[in-house]
C-alpha cells in the first residue's frame, strides 16, 4: 500500500496514511484514460450548430433565366449552393454527440489518474480543510504552507461553502465535491489536495 504524509493546513506533518492499492496503487492505463476523456469531452458538446439548406433560404421559386440561348450557365434556382445567399450543401445540423462508456472503464480511468498522482508525488493529503470565515487570503496561505504551487484541484468530501468561496478567486485553483469527480478535472489540474475524509470516501466508492 502506498503511504503518504498527512499534513495540517499549516503544512506540518501530523500523521501517515496508507492508501488503498485498489484505488491509489494500480498501474495506470493510459488507453482507458484517453478513451474516457474523449467521451467526457464529446458529452460536453452542445451540438447546436446549424446551417440552412436550399429548402430553407428565401427566394428562388422561379428559374432565373431560360435554359438555352443566353450564353450563361444553366441555373434552376437562386437558392442553389453556388449562389450568394444560397443554401449550404451538406452543412451541419443540430445533433447530439453523446455516447456512453462502460462504467468499469470510467472507474478504471479515475483510479489510473489517482494512482499516477501518487506516483508523480502530486497528491497532498490534509487532515482537515476548514476555514472559519470566507477569506481568500486564508486559503492562499494554506496552499503556500503546504508548498502546493500551480494548477490545483481540491476535492472535498461534502459541500463546504467557506472553502468553496475562499478558493474560487485563486488563479489555477478549483474546488469540487467528491461526488462530482471527473476525468477532465483530474487531468487538467496538476496538484491534487484531498482531506482524509475524501480519501476514505473515494476508497469506499472505487475500491
Coordinates of N, CA, C and O in Angstrom, one line a residue, residues 6-130:
X6 N 0.3 12.9 6.1 CA -0.9 13.7 6.3 C -0.5 15.1 6.9 O 0.1 15.1 8.0
X7 N -0.8 16.2 6.2 CA -0.5 17.5 6.7 C -1.6 18.2 7.3 O -2.8 17.9 7.0
X8 N -1.3 19.2 8.1 CA -2.4 20.1 8.5 C -2.4 21.4 7.6 O -1.5 21.4 6.7
X9 N -3.2 22.3 7.9 CA -3.3 23.5 7.0 C -2.1 24.4 7.1 O -1.9 25.3 6.3
X10 N -1.3 24.1 8.1 CA 0.0 24.9 8.2 C 1.2 24.2 7.6 O 2.3 24.7 7.7
X11 N 0.9 23.1 6.9 CA 1.9 22.4 6.2 C 2.8 21.5 7.1 O 3.8 20.9 6.6
X12 N 2.4 21.3 8.3 CA 3.1 20.4 9.2 C 2.6 19.0 9.2 O 1.4 18.7 9.1
X13 N 3.5 18.0 9.2 CA 3.1 16.6 9.2 C 2.4 16.2 10.5 O 3.0 16.4 11.6
X14 N 1.2 15.6 10.5 CA 0.6 15.2 11.7 C 0.5 13.7 11.8 O 0.3 13.1 12.9
X15 N 0.5 13.0 10.7 CA 0.5 11.5 10.7 C 0.8 11.0 9.3 O 1.1 11.7 8.4
X16 N 0.6 9.6 9.2 CA 0.8 9.0 7.9 C -0.6 8.3 7.6 O -1.4 8.1 8.4
X17 N -0.8 8.0 6.3 CA -2.0 7.3 5.9 C -1.6 6.3 4.8 O -0.8 6.6 3.9
X18 N -2.1 5.1 4.9 CA -1.9 4.1 3.9 C -3.1 4.1 2.9 O -4.2 4.0 3.3
X19 N -2.8 4.3 1.7 CA -3.8 4.4 0.6 C -4.1 3.0 0.1 O -3.2 2.2 0.0
X20 N -5.3 2.8 -0.3 CA -5.7 1.5 -0.8 C -5.1 1.2 -2.1 O -5.1 2.1 -3.0
X21 N -4.5 0.1 -2.3 CA -3.8 -0.3 -3.5 C -4.8 -0.3 -4.7 O -4.5 0.0 -5.8
X22 N -6.1 -0.7 -4.4 CA -7.0 -0.9 -5.5 C -7.5 0.4 -6.1 O -8.1 0.5 -7.1
X23 N -7.2 1.5 -5.4 CA -7.6 2.9 -5.8 C -6.4 3.7 -6.2 O -6.4 4.4 -7.2
X24 N -5.4 3.8 -5.3 CA -4.3 4.7 -5.5 C -3.0 3.9 -5.8 O -2.0 4.6 -6.0
X25 N -3.1 2.6 -6.0 CA -1.8 1.9 -6.3 C -1.9 1.0 -7.5 O -1.1 0.1 -7.6
X26 N -2.8 1.2 -8.4 CA -2.8 0.4 -9.6 C -1.9 0.9 -10.7 O -1.4 2.0 -10.6
X27 N -1.6 0.1 -11.7 CA -0.8 0.5 -12.8 C -1.7 1.3 -13.7 O -2.7 0.8 -14.3
X28 N -1.4 2.6 -14.0 CA -2.2 3.5 -14.8 C -2.4 2.9 -16.2 O -1.5 2.5 -16.8
X29 N -3.6 3.0 -16.7 CA -4.0 2.5 -18.0 C -4.2 3.7 -18.9 O -5.3 4.3 -18.9
X30 N -3.2 4.2 -19.7 CA -3.3 5.4 -20.4 C -4.4 5.3 -21.5 O -5.1 6.3 -21.9
X31 N -4.5 4.1 -22.1 CA -5.5 4.0 -23.2 C -6.9 4.2 -22.7 O -7.7 4.9 -23.4
X32 N -7.2 3.6 -21.5 CA -8.6 3.8 -21.0 C -8.8 5.3 -20.6 O -9.9 5.8 -20.8
X33 N -7.8 5.9 -20.0 CA -7.9 7.3 -19.6 C -8.2 8.2 -20.8 O -9.1 9.0 -20.8
X34 N -7.5 7.9 -21.9 CA -7.7 8.7 -23.2 C -9.1 8.4 -23.7 O -9.9 9.4 -24.0
X35 N -9.6 7.2 -23.6 CA -10.9 6.8 -24.1 C -12.0 7.5 -23.3 O -13.0 8.1 -23.9
X36 N -11.9 7.5 -22.0 CA -12.9 8.2 -21.1 C -12.8 9.7 -21.2 O -13.9 10.3 -21.2
X37 N -11.6 10.3 -21.4 CA -11.5 11.7 -21.6 C -12.2 12.1 -22.9 O -13.0 13.1 -22.9
X38 N -12.0 11.4 -24.0 CA -12.7 11.8 -25.3 C -14.2 11.7 -25.1 O -14.9 12.5 -25.6
X39 N -14.7 10.7 -24.4 CA -16.1 10.5 -24.1 C -16.6 11.7 -23.3 O -17.7 12.3 -23.6
X40 N -15.9 12.1 -22.3 CA -16.3 13.2 -21.4 C -16.4 14.5 -22.3 O -17.4 15.3 -22.2
X41 N -15.4 14.8 -23.1 CA -15.4 16.0 -23.9 C -16.5 16.0 -25.0 O -17.2 17.0 -25.2
X42 N -16.8 14.8 -25.5 CA -17.9 14.7 -26.5 C -19.2 14.9 -25.9 O -20.1 15.6 -26.4
X43 N -19.4 14.4 -24.6 CA -20.7 14.6 -23.9 C -20.9 16.1 -23.5 O -22.0 16.5 -23.2
X44 N -19.8 16.9 -23.5 CA -20.0 18.3 -23.1 C -20.4 19.2 -24.3 O -20.8 20.3 -24.2
X45 N -20.3 18.6 -25.5 CA -20.6 19.4 -26.7 C -22.1 19.6 -26.8 O -22.9 18.7 -26.6
X46 N -22.5 20.8 -27.1 CA -23.9 21.2 -27.2 C -24.5 20.7 -28.5 O -25.7 20.3 -28.6
X47 N -23.8 20.7 -29.6 CA -24.3 20.2 -30.9 C -25.4 21.1 -31.4 O -26.3 20.6 -32.1
X48 N -25.3 22.4 -31.2 CA -26.4 23.3 -31.6 C -26.1 24.0 -32.9 O -26.9 24.8 -33.4
X49 N -24.9 23.7 -33.5 CA -24.6 24.4 -34.8 C -25.6 24.0 -35.9 O -26.1 22.9 -35.9
X50 N -25.9 25.0 -36.7 CA -27.0 24.7 -37.7 C -26.8 25.7 -38.9 O -26.5 26.8 -38.8
X51 N -26.9 25.1 -40.1 CA -26.9 25.9 -41.4 C -28.2 25.6 -42.1 O -28.8 24.6 -41.9
X52 N -28.5 26.6 -43.0 CA -29.7 26.4 -43.8 C -29.5 25.7 -45.1 O -28.5 26.1 -45.8
X53 N -30.3 24.8 -45.5 CA -30.2 24.1 -46.8 C -30.9 25.0 -47.8 O -31.6 26.0 -47.5
X54 N -30.9 24.5 -49.1 CA -31.6 25.3 -50.1 C -33.1 25.3 -49.9 O -33.8 26.2 -50.5
X55 N -33.6 24.4 -49.1 CA -35.0 24.4 -48.9 C -35.4 25.4 -47.8 O -36.6 25.7 -47.7
X56 N -34.5 25.9 -47.1 CA -34.8 26.8 -46.0 C -34.5 28.3 -46.3 O -34.9 29.2 -45.5
X57 N -33.7 28.6 -47.3 CA -33.3 30.0 -47.6 C -34.5 30.6 -48.4 O -35.3 29.9 -49.1
X58 N -34.5 32.0 -48.4 CA -35.6 32.7 -49.1 C -35.3 32.8 -50.6 O -34.2 32.8 -51.0
X59 N -36.4 33.0 -51.4 CA -36.3 33.2 -52.8 C -36.2 32.0 -53.6 O -36.2 30.8 -53.1
X60 N -36.1 32.2 -55.0 CA -35.8 31.1 -55.8 C -36.9 30.2 -56.3 O -36.7 29.1 -56.7
X61 N -38.1 30.7 -56.3 CA -39.2 29.9 -56.8 C -39.2 29.7 -58.3 O -39.7 28.8 -58.9
X62 N -38.6 30.7 -59.0 CA -38.6 30.8 -60.4 C -37.2 30.5 -61.0 O -36.2 30.9 -60.4
X63 N -37.2 29.9 -62.1 CA -35.9 29.7 -62.8 C -35.3 31.1 -63.2 O -36.0 31.9 -63.8
X64 N -34.0 31.4 -62.8 CA -33.5 32.8 -63.0 C -33.5 33.2 -64.5 O -33.8 34.4 -64.8
X65 N -33.2 32.4 -65.4 CA -33.3 32.7 -66.9 C -33.5 31.4 -67.6 O -33.4 30.3 -67.1
X66 N -33.9 31.5 -68.9 CA -34.2 30.4 -69.7 C -33.0 29.4 -69.8 O -31.8 29.8 -69.7
X67 N -33.3 28.2 -70.1 CA -32.2 27.1 -70.2 C -31.2 27.4 -71.3 O -30.0 27.3 -71.0
X68 N -31.6 27.8 -72.4 CA -30.7 28.0 -73.6 C -30.7 29.4 -74.2 O -31.7 30.1 -74.0
X69 N -29.7 29.7 -74.9 CA -29.7 30.9 -75.7 C -29.1 32.2 -75.0 O -29.0 33.2 -75.7
X70 N -28.8 32.1 -73.7 CA -28.4 33.4 -73.1 C -26.8 33.4 -73.0 O -26.3 34.5 -72.8
X71 N -26.2 32.3 -73.2 CA -24.7 32.3 -73.1 C -24.2 32.1 -71.7 O -23.0 32.0 -71.5
X72 N -25.1 32.1 -70.8 CA -24.7 31.8 -69.4 C -25.0 30.4 -69.0 O -25.7 29.7 -69.7
X73 N -24.3 30.0 -67.9 CA -24.5 28.6 -67.4 C -26.0 28.4 -67.0 O -26.6 29.3 -66.5
X74 N -26.5 27.2 -67.2 CA -27.9 26.9 -66.9 C -28.0 26.9 -65.4 O -27.2 26.5 -64.6
X75 N -29.1 27.5 -64.9 CA -29.4 27.6 -63.5 C -30.9 27.3 -63.3 O -31.8 27.7 -64.0
X76 N -31.2 26.6 -62.2 CA -32.5 26.2 -61.9 C -33.1 27.0 -60.8 O -34.3 27.2 -60.7
X77 N -32.3 27.5 -59.8 CA -32.8 28.3 -58.7 C -31.7 29.1 -58.1 O -30.5 28.7 -58.0
X78 N -32.1 30.3 -57.6 CA -31.1 31.1 -56.9 C -30.8 30.7 -55.5 O -30.0 31.2 -54.7
X79 N -31.5 29.6 -55.1 CA -31.3 29.0 -53.7 C -30.2 27.9 -53.8 O -29.9 27.4 -52.7
X80 N -29.7 27.6 -54.9 CA -28.7 26.6 -55.1 C -27.4 27.0 -54.3 O -27.1 28.2 -54.2
X81 N -26.6 26.1 -53.8 CA -25.4 26.4 -53.0 C -24.4 27.4 -53.7 O -23.7 28.1 -53.0
X82 N -24.2 27.4 -55.0 CA -23.2 28.2 -55.6 C -23.6 29.7 -55.7 O -22.8 30.5 -56.0
X83 N -24.9 30.0 -55.3 CA -25.3 31.4 -55.3 C -25.1 32.1 -54.0 O -25.1 31.5 -53.0
X84 N -24.8 33.4 -54.1 CA -24.7 34.2 -52.8 C -26.1 34.1 -52.2 O -27.1 34.3 -52.9
X85 N -26.1 33.9 -50.9 CA -27.3 33.8 -50.1 C -28.1 32.5 -50.4 O -29.2 32.3 -50.1
X86 N -27.4 31.6 -51.2 CA -28.0 30.3 -51.4 C -27.9 29.3 -50.2 O -27.2 29.7 -49.2
X87 N -28.5 28.2 -50.3 CA -28.4 27.2 -49.2 C -27.0 26.6 -49.1 O -26.2 26.6 -50.1
X88 N -26.7 26.0 -47.9 CA -25.4 25.4 -47.7 C -25.5 23.9 -48.0 O -26.5 23.2 -47.5
X89 N -24.6 23.4 -48.8 CA -24.7 22.0 -49.1 C -23.9 21.1 -48.1 O -22.8 21.5 -47.7
X90 N -24.6 20.2 -47.5 CA -24.0 19.2 -46.5 C -23.5 19.9 -45.3 O -22.5 19.6 -44.7
X91 N -24.1 21.0 -44.9 CA -23.7 21.8 -43.7 C -24.2 21.1 -42.4 O -25.0 20.1 -42.4
X92 N -23.6 21.5 -41.3 CA -24.0 20.9 -40.0 C -25.4 21.2 -39.6 O -26.0 22.3 -39.9
X93 N -26.0 20.3 -38.9 CA -27.4 20.4 -38.3 C -27.3 20.0 -36.9 O -26.4 19.3 -36.4
X94 N -28.3 20.5 -36.0 CA -28.2 20.2 -34.6 C -28.2 18.7 -34.4 O -29.0 17.9 -35.1
X95 N -27.3 18.2 -33.5 CA -27.2 16.8 -33.3 C -26.6 16.6 -31.9 O -26.0 17.5 -31.3
X96 N -26.7 15.4 -31.4 CA -26.1 15.1 -30.1 C -24.9 14.3 -30.3 O -24.9 13.3 -31.1
X97 N -23.8 14.7 -29.6 CA -22.5 13.9 -29.8 C -22.3 12.9 -28.6 O -21.3 12.3 -28.5
X98 N -23.4 12.8 -27.8 CA -23.2 11.9 -26.6 C -23.2 10.5 -27.0 O -23.9 10.0 -27.9
X99 N -22.3 9.8 -26.2 CA -22.3 8.3 -26.3 C -21.8 7.8 -24.9 O -21.3 8.5 -24.1
X100 N -22.1 6.6 -24.6 CA -21.8 6.0 -23.3 C -20.6 5.2 -23.3 O -20.2 4.6 -24.3
X101 N -19.9 5.2 -22.1 CA -18.7 4.4 -21.9 C -19.0 3.4 -20.7 O -19.7 3.8 -19.8
X102 N -18.5 2.2 -20.8 CA -18.7 1.3 -19.7 C -18.4 1.9 -18.4 O -17.3 2.5 -18.2
X103 N -19.2 1.6 -17.4 CA -18.9 2.1 -16.0 C -17.6 1.6 -15.5 O -16.9 2.4 -14.8
X104 N -17.2 0.4 -15.8 CA -16.0 -0.1 -15.3 C -14.8 0.6 -15.9 O -13.8 0.8 -15.3
X105 N -14.9 1.0 -17.2 CA -13.9 1.8 -17.8 C -13.7 3.2 -17.1 O -12.6 3.7 -16.9
X106 N -14.9 3.8 -16.8 CA -14.8 5.1 -16.1 C -14.1 5.0 -14.8 O -13.3 5.8 -14.4
X107 N -14.5 4.0 -14.0 CA -13.9 3.8 -12.7 C -12.4 3.5 -12.9 O -11.5 4.0 -12.1
X108 N -12.0 2.7 -13.9 CA -10.6 2.4 -14.1 C -9.8 3.6 -14.5 O -8.7 3.8 -14.0
X109 N -10.4 4.5 -15.3 CA -9.7 5.7 -15.7 C -9.5 6.6 -14.5 O -8.4 7.2 -14.3
X110 N -10.5 6.8 -13.6 CA -10.4 7.6 -12.4 C -9.2 7.1 -11.5 O -8.4 7.8 -11.0
X111 N -9.3 5.7 -11.3 CA -8.2 5.1 -10.4 C -6.9 5.2 -11.1 O -5.9 5.4 -10.4
X112 N -6.8 5.2 -12.4 CA -5.5 5.3 -13.1 C -4.9 6.7 -12.8 O -3.7 6.8 -12.5
X113 N -5.7 7.7 -12.9 CA -5.2 9.1 -12.7 C -4.8 9.3 -11.3 O -3.8 9.9 -10.9
X114 N -5.7 8.8 -10.3 CA -5.4 8.9 -8.9 C -4.0 8.2 -8.6 O -3.2 8.8 -7.8
X115 N -3.8 7.1 -9.2 CA -2.6 6.3 -8.9 C -1.4 7.0 -9.5 O -0.3 7.1 -8.9
X116 N -1.6 7.7 -10.7 CA -0.5 8.4 -11.3 C -0.1 9.6 -10.5 O 1.1 10.0 -10.4
X117 N -1.1 10.2 -9.8 CA -0.8 11.4 -9.0 C 0.0 11.0 -7.8 O 0.9 11.7 -7.4
X118 N -0.2 9.8 -7.3 CA 0.6 9.3 -6.2 C 2.1 9.0 -6.7 O 3.0 9.4 -6.0
X119 N 2.2 8.4 -7.8 CA 3.5 8.1 -8.4 C 4.3 9.3 -8.7 O 5.5 9.4 -8.5
X120 N 3.6 10.3 -9.2 CA 4.3 11.6 -9.5 C 4.4 12.5 -8.3 O 4.9 13.7 -8.5
X121 N 4.0 12.1 -7.2 CA 4.0 12.9 -6.0 C 3.3 14.2 -6.1 O 3.8 15.3 -5.7
X122 N 2.2 14.2 -6.8 CA 1.3 15.3 -7.0 C 0.1 15.3 -6.1 O -0.9 16.1 -6.3
X123 N 0.1 14.4 -5.1 CA -1.1 14.2 -4.2 C -0.7 14.7 -2.8 O 0.3 14.3 -2.3
X124 N -1.5 15.6 -2.3 CA -1.4 16.1 -0.9 C -2.6 15.7 -0.1 O -3.7 16.0 -0.5
X125 N -2.3 15.1 1.0 CA -3.4 14.7 1.9 C -3.4 15.6 3.1 O -2.3 15.7 3.8
X126 N -4.5 16.2 3.5 CA -4.6 17.0 4.7 C -5.6 16.4 5.7 O -6.5 15.7 5.3
X127 N -5.4 16.7 7.0 CA -6.2 16.1 8.0 C -7.6 16.7 7.9 O -8.7 16.0 7.9
X128 N -7.7 18.0 7.8 CA -9.0 18.7 7.6 C -8.7 20.0 6.8 O -7.7 20.6 6.9
X129 N -9.7 20.3 6.0 CA -9.6 21.6 5.2 C -10.8 22.4 5.6 O -11.9 22.3 5.0
X130 N -10.6 23.3 6.5 CA -11.7 24.1 7.0 C -11.3 25.6 7.2 O -10.1 25.8 7.6

